[in-house]
């Protein structure tokens, strides 16, 4: 129904801890709208992801796509084993959504919501433009216990 989904989008579905636009949307959706689920959803065939896989300079957007190159670097061992360009692109779309969901989980906004007992799940998905199907990447969290200890914050006041 109208109003059931609150959406934030950007080029290549990038989630960074320094994007004030994204953090403002996240804060509003969690603390004002009291959303129960945050879904970081990429899509196969993403032009931004494909541009990040290449070495061609495309302009100012190169600076934004650097975040996806960081995902490649973090998962370099796995990515280097994928030779087929389509499979490589598809996997990077998935890894970008997984890293984006992890970045959402590590924000003070989400961790404070969990600490206050707010029902909130964070999930990583990918959408196929060809089939219309959503793939659940099986990366979800509903409490700080579900995230890497390095990102857990002491939320006691």
PDB file of C-alpha atoms in Angstrom:
ATOM      1  CA  UNK A   1       0.000   0.000   0.000  1.00  0.00           C
ATOM      2  CA  UNK A   2       1.152   3.603  -0.453  1.00  0.00           C
ATOM      3  CA  UNK A   3       3.374   4.567   2.450  1.00  0.00           C
ATOM      4  CA  UNK A   4       4.322   0.986   3.315  1.00  0.00           C
ATOM      5  CA  UNK A   5       7.808   1.319   1.836  1.00  0.00           C
ATOM      6  CA  UNK A   6      10.287   4.113   2.477  1.00  0.00           C
ATOM      7  CA  UNK A   7      13.065   4.071  -0.131  1.00  0.00           C
ATOM      8  CA  UNK A   8      16.527   5.580  -0.423  1.00  0.00           C
ATOM      9  CA  UNK A   9      18.504   4.996  -3.612  1.00  0.00           C
ATOM     10  CA  UNK A  10      21.864   5.986  -4.975  1.00  0.00           C
ATOM     11  CA  UNK A  11      24.208   4.990  -7.774  1.00  0.00           C
ATOM     12  CA  UNK A  12      25.380   1.387  -7.375  1.00  0.00           C
ATOM     13  CA  UNK A  13      23.588   0.918  -4.060  1.00  0.00           C
ATOM     14  CA  UNK A  14      26.551   2.163  -2.017  1.00  0.00           C
ATOM     15  CA  UNK A  15      26.228   2.314   1.777  1.00  0.00           C
ATOM     16  CA  UNK A  16      29.023   4.190   3.514  1.00  0.00           C
ATOM     17  CA  UNK A  17      29.313   5.387   7.084  1.00  0.00           C
ATOM     18  CA  UNK A  18      30.103   8.936   5.910  1.00  0.00           C
ATOM     19  CA  UNK A  19      27.134   9.527   3.572  1.00  0.00           C
ATOM     20  CA  UNK A  20      25.089  12.116   5.462  1.00  0.00           C
ATOM     21  CA  UNK A  21      22.181  11.791   3.040  1.00  0.00           C
ATOM     22  CA  UNK A  22      21.938   8.058   3.669  1.00  0.00           C
ATOM     23  CA  UNK A  23      22.418   8.501   7.422  1.00  0.00           C
ATOM     24  CA  UNK A  24      19.662  11.127   7.519  1.00  0.00           C
ATOM     25  CA  UNK A  25      17.276   8.790   5.694  1.00  0.00           C
ATOM     26  CA  UNK A  26      18.287   5.941   8.006  1.00  0.00           C
ATOM     27  CA  UNK A  27      17.788   8.066  11.123  1.00  0.00           C
ATOM     28  CA  UNK A  28      14.376   9.276   9.978  1.00  0.00           C
ATOM     29  CA  UNK A  29      13.186   5.821   8.988  1.00  0.00           C
ATOM     30  CA  UNK A  30      14.388   4.148  12.202  1.00  0.00           C
ATOM     31  CA  UNK A  31      13.674   6.849  14.780  1.00  0.00           C
ATOM     32  CA  UNK A  32      10.607   8.586  13.354  1.00  0.00           C
ATOM     33  CA  UNK A  33       8.887   6.061  11.098  1.00  0.00           C
ATOM     34  CA  UNK A  34       9.931   3.093  13.281  1.00  0.00           C
ATOM     35  CA  UNK A  35      10.489   0.812  10.292  1.00  0.00           C
ATOM     36  CA  UNK A  36      10.816  -2.831  11.222  1.00  0.00           C
ATOM     37  CA  UNK A  37      13.034  -3.921   8.324  1.00  0.00           C
ATOM     38  CA  UNK A  38      15.879  -2.294   6.433  1.00  0.00           C
ATOM     39  CA  UNK A  39      16.694  -4.013   3.176  1.00  0.00           C
ATOM     40  CA  UNK A  40      19.906  -3.271   1.315  1.00  0.00           C
ATOM     41  CA  UNK A  41      18.993  -4.442  -2.158  1.00  0.00           C
ATOM     42  CA  UNK A  42      21.268  -4.390  -5.167  1.00  0.00           C
ATOM     43  CA  UNK A  43      20.346  -5.495  -8.664  1.00  0.00           C
ATOM     44  CA  UNK A  44      22.081  -7.739 -11.136  1.00  0.00           C
ATOM     45  CA  UNK A  45      23.403  -5.925 -14.180  1.00  0.00           C
ATOM     46  CA  UNK A  46      24.158  -2.764 -12.177  1.00  0.00           C
ATOM     47  CA  UNK A  47      26.002  -0.280 -14.368  1.00  0.00           C
ATOM     48  CA  UNK A  48      27.820   1.252 -11.417  1.00  0.00           C
ATOM     49  CA  UNK A  49      29.115  -2.128 -10.272  1.00  0.00           C
ATOM     50  CA  UNK A  50      30.211  -2.931 -13.831  1.00  0.00           C
ATOM     51  CA  UNK A  51      32.012   0.418 -14.072  1.00  0.00           C
ATOM     52  CA  UNK A  52      33.797  -0.329 -10.785  1.00  0.00           C
ATOM     53  CA  UNK A  53      34.984  -3.635 -12.213  1.00  0.00           C
ATOM     54  CA  UNK A  54      36.729  -1.811 -15.043  1.00  0.00           C
ATOM     55  CA  UNK A  55      39.616   0.578 -15.200  1.00  0.00           C
ATOM     56  CA  UNK A  56      38.099   3.139 -17.543  1.00  0.00           C
ATOM     57  CA  UNK A  57      37.713   6.616 -16.100  1.00  0.00           C
ATOM     58  CA  UNK A  58      34.090   7.780 -16.367  1.00  0.00           C
ATOM     59  CA  UNK A  59      34.190  11.068 -14.449  1.00  0.00           C
ATOM     60  CA  UNK A  60      33.293  12.353 -11.011  1.00  0.00           C
ATOM     61  CA  UNK A  61      31.414   9.123 -10.316  1.00  0.00           C
ATOM     62  CA  UNK A  62      34.791   7.334 -10.154  1.00  0.00           C
ATOM     63  CA  UNK A  63      35.174   8.751  -6.649  1.00  0.00           C
ATOM     64  CA  UNK A  64      31.826   7.277  -5.585  1.00  0.00           C
ATOM     65  CA  UNK A  65      32.548   3.926  -7.228  1.00  0.00           C
ATOM     66  CA  UNK A  66      35.787   3.747  -5.254  1.00  0.00           C
ATOM     67  CA  UNK A  67      33.602   2.351  -2.455  1.00  0.00           C
ATOM     68  CA  UNK A  68      32.791  -0.645  -4.648  1.00  0.00           C
ATOM     69  CA  UNK A  69      36.442  -1.064  -5.511  1.00  0.00           C
ATOM     70  CA  UNK A  70      36.970  -1.375  -1.746  1.00  0.00           C
ATOM     71  CA  UNK A  71      34.477  -4.256  -1.760  1.00  0.00           C
ATOM     72  CA  UNK A  72      36.539  -5.888  -4.519  1.00  0.00           C
ATOM     73  CA  UNK A  73      39.693  -5.372  -2.422  1.00  0.00           C
ATOM     74  CA  UNK A  74      38.094  -6.823   0.712  1.00  0.00           C
ATOM     75  CA  UNK A  75      36.942  -9.893  -1.236  1.00  0.00           C
ATOM     76  CA  UNK A  76      39.924  -9.997  -3.599  1.00  0.00           C
ATOM     77  CA  UNK A  77      40.682 -13.669  -3.033  1.00  0.00           C
ATOM     78  CA  UNK A  78      37.164 -14.751  -4.028  1.00  0.00           C
ATOM     79  CA  UNK A  79      36.785 -12.208  -6.821  1.00  0.00           C
ATOM     80  CA  UNK A  80      40.100 -13.240  -8.427  1.00  0.00           C
ATOM     81  CA  UNK A  81      38.816 -16.798  -8.866  1.00  0.00           C
ATOM     82  CA  UNK A  82      35.771 -15.733 -10.915  1.00  0.00           C
ATOM     83  CA  UNK A  83      36.825 -15.478 -14.560  1.00  0.00           C
ATOM     84  CA  UNK A  84      33.412 -15.229 -16.270  1.00  0.00           C
ATOM     85  CA  UNK A  85      32.597 -11.482 -16.522  1.00  0.00           C
ATOM     86  CA  UNK A  86      28.846 -11.970 -15.915  1.00  0.00           C
ATOM     87  CA  UNK A  87      29.370 -14.173 -12.865  1.00  0.00           C
ATOM     88  CA  UNK A  88      32.017 -11.764 -11.586  1.00  0.00           C
ATOM     89  CA  UNK A  89      29.611  -8.835 -11.917  1.00  0.00           C
ATOM     90  CA  UNK A  90      26.764 -10.768 -10.297  1.00  0.00           C
ATOM     91  CA  UNK A  91      28.933 -11.769  -7.352  1.00  0.00           C
ATOM     92  CA  UNK A  92      30.157  -8.210  -6.847  1.00  0.00           C
ATOM     93  CA  UNK A  93      26.535  -7.017  -6.795  1.00  0.00           C
ATOM     94  CA  UNK A  94      25.889  -9.570  -4.029  1.00  0.00           C
ATOM     95  CA  UNK A  95      29.021  -8.679  -2.068  1.00  0.00           C
ATOM     96  CA  UNK A  96      28.211  -4.977  -2.355  1.00  0.00           C
ATOM     97  CA  UNK A  97      24.754  -5.596  -0.853  1.00  0.00           C
ATOM     98  CA  UNK A  98      26.267  -7.733   1.917  1.00  0.00           C
ATOM     99  CA  UNK A  99      28.869  -5.078   2.770  1.00  0.00           C
ATOM    100  CA  UNK A 100      26.180  -2.388   2.597  1.00  0.00           C
ATOM    101  CA  UNK A 101      23.986  -4.284   5.046  1.00  0.00           C
ATOM    102  CA  UNK A 102      26.977  -4.709   7.372  1.00  0.00           C
ATOM    103  CA  UNK A 103      27.586  -0.970   7.170  1.00  0.00           C
ATOM    104  CA  UNK A 104      23.956  -0.276   8.108  1.00  0.00           C
ATOM    105  CA  UNK A 105      24.210  -2.689  11.038  1.00  0.00           C
ATOM    106  CA  UNK A 106      27.305  -0.957  12.349  1.00  0.00           C
ATOM    107  CA  UNK A 107      25.743   2.523  12.528  1.00  0.00           C
ATOM    108  CA  UNK A 108      24.972   4.104  15.878  1.00  0.00           C
ATOM    109  CA  UNK A 109      21.428   4.635  14.587  1.00  0.00           C
ATOM    110  CA  UNK A 110      20.720   0.924  14.249  1.00  0.00           C
ATOM    111  CA  UNK A 111      22.682  -0.095  17.326  1.00  0.00           C
ATOM    112  CA  UNK A 112      20.857   2.441  19.499  1.00  0.00           C
ATOM    113  CA  UNK A 113      17.522   1.187  18.183  1.00  0.00           C
ATOM    114  CA  UNK A 114      18.483  -2.365  19.093  1.00  0.00           C
ATOM    115  CA  UNK A 115      19.713  -1.266  22.525  1.00  0.00           C
ATOM    116  CA  UNK A 116      16.377   0.409  23.220  1.00  0.00           C
ATOM    117  CA  UNK A 117      14.528  -2.803  22.336  1.00  0.00           C
ATOM    118  CA  UNK A 118      13.174  -1.580  19.020  1.00  0.00           C
ATOM    119  CA  UNK A 119      12.197  -4.366  16.637  1.00  0.00           C
ATOM    120  CA  UNK A 120      14.463  -3.877  13.642  1.00  0.00           C
ATOM    121  CA  UNK A 121      15.948  -6.279  11.119  1.00  0.00           C
ATOM    122  CA  UNK A 122      18.613  -5.523   8.526  1.00  0.00           C
ATOM    123  CA  UNK A 123      18.807  -7.724   5.429  1.00  0.00           C
ATOM    124  CA  UNK A 124      20.841  -8.059   2.204  1.00  0.00           C
ATOM    125  CA  UNK A 125      18.983  -8.887  -0.993  1.00  0.00           C
ATOM    126  CA  UNK A 126      19.547  -8.761  -4.756  1.00  0.00           C
ATOM    127  CA  UNK A 127      16.894  -8.142  -7.386  1.00  0.00           C
ATOM    128  CA  UNK A 128      16.998  -9.626 -10.888  1.00  0.00           C
ATOM    129  CA  UNK A 129      15.757  -7.224 -13.528  1.00  0.00           C
ATOM    130  CA  UNK A 130      15.461 -10.162 -15.959  1.00  0.00           C
ATOM    131  CA  UNK A 131      13.313 -12.481 -13.850  1.00  0.00           C
ATOM    132  CA  UNK A 132      11.765 -10.067 -11.361  1.00  0.00           C
ATOM    133  CA  UNK A 133      12.886 -12.364  -8.543  1.00  0.00           C
ATOM    134  CA  UNK A 134      14.552 -11.332  -5.305  1.00  0.00           C
ATOM    135  CA  UNK A 135      17.418 -13.371  -3.884  1.00  0.00           C
ATOM    136  CA  UNK A 136      17.784 -13.305  -0.118  1.00  0.00           C
ATOM    137  CA  UNK A 137      21.544 -13.373   0.466  1.00  0.00           C
ATOM    138  CA  UNK A 138      21.005 -14.906   3.922  1.00  0.00           C
ATOM    139  CA  UNK A 139      22.689 -11.979   5.646  1.00  0.00           C
ATOM    140  CA  UNK A 140      20.388 -10.605   8.326  1.00  0.00           C
ATOM    141  CA  UNK A 141      20.684  -9.140  11.795  1.00  0.00           C
ATOM    142  CA  UNK A 142      18.161  -8.202  14.452  1.00  0.00           C
ATOM    143  CA  UNK A 143      20.495  -7.370  17.333  1.00  0.00           C
ATOM    144  CA  UNK A 144      24.050  -6.241  18.005  1.00  0.00           C
ATOM    145  CA  UNK A 145      24.858  -9.868  18.831  1.00  0.00           C
ATOM    146  CA  UNK A 146      24.580 -10.586  15.098  1.00  0.00           C
ATOM    147  CA  UNK A 147      27.390  -8.228  14.004  1.00  0.00           C
ATOM    148  CA  UNK A 148      31.155  -8.296  14.100  1.00  0.00           C
ATOM    149  CA  UNK A 149      32.503  -7.437  17.566  1.00  0.00           C
ATOM    150  CA  UNK A 150      34.772  -4.766  16.098  1.00  0.00           C
ATOM    151  CA  UNK A 151      31.681  -2.674  15.245  1.00  0.00           C
ATOM    152  CA  UNK A 152      29.701  -3.176  18.456  1.00  0.00           C
ATOM    153  CA  UNK A 153      29.192   0.029  20.393  1.00  0.00           C
ATOM    154  CA  UNK A 154      28.622   0.439  24.090  1.00  0.00           C
ATOM    155  CA  UNK A 155      25.125   1.933  23.995  1.00  0.00           C
ATOM    156  CA  UNK A 156      24.687   2.291  27.726  1.00  0.00           C
ATOM    157  CA  UNK A 157      23.944   5.878  28.732  1.00  0.00           C
TER     158      UNK A 157
END
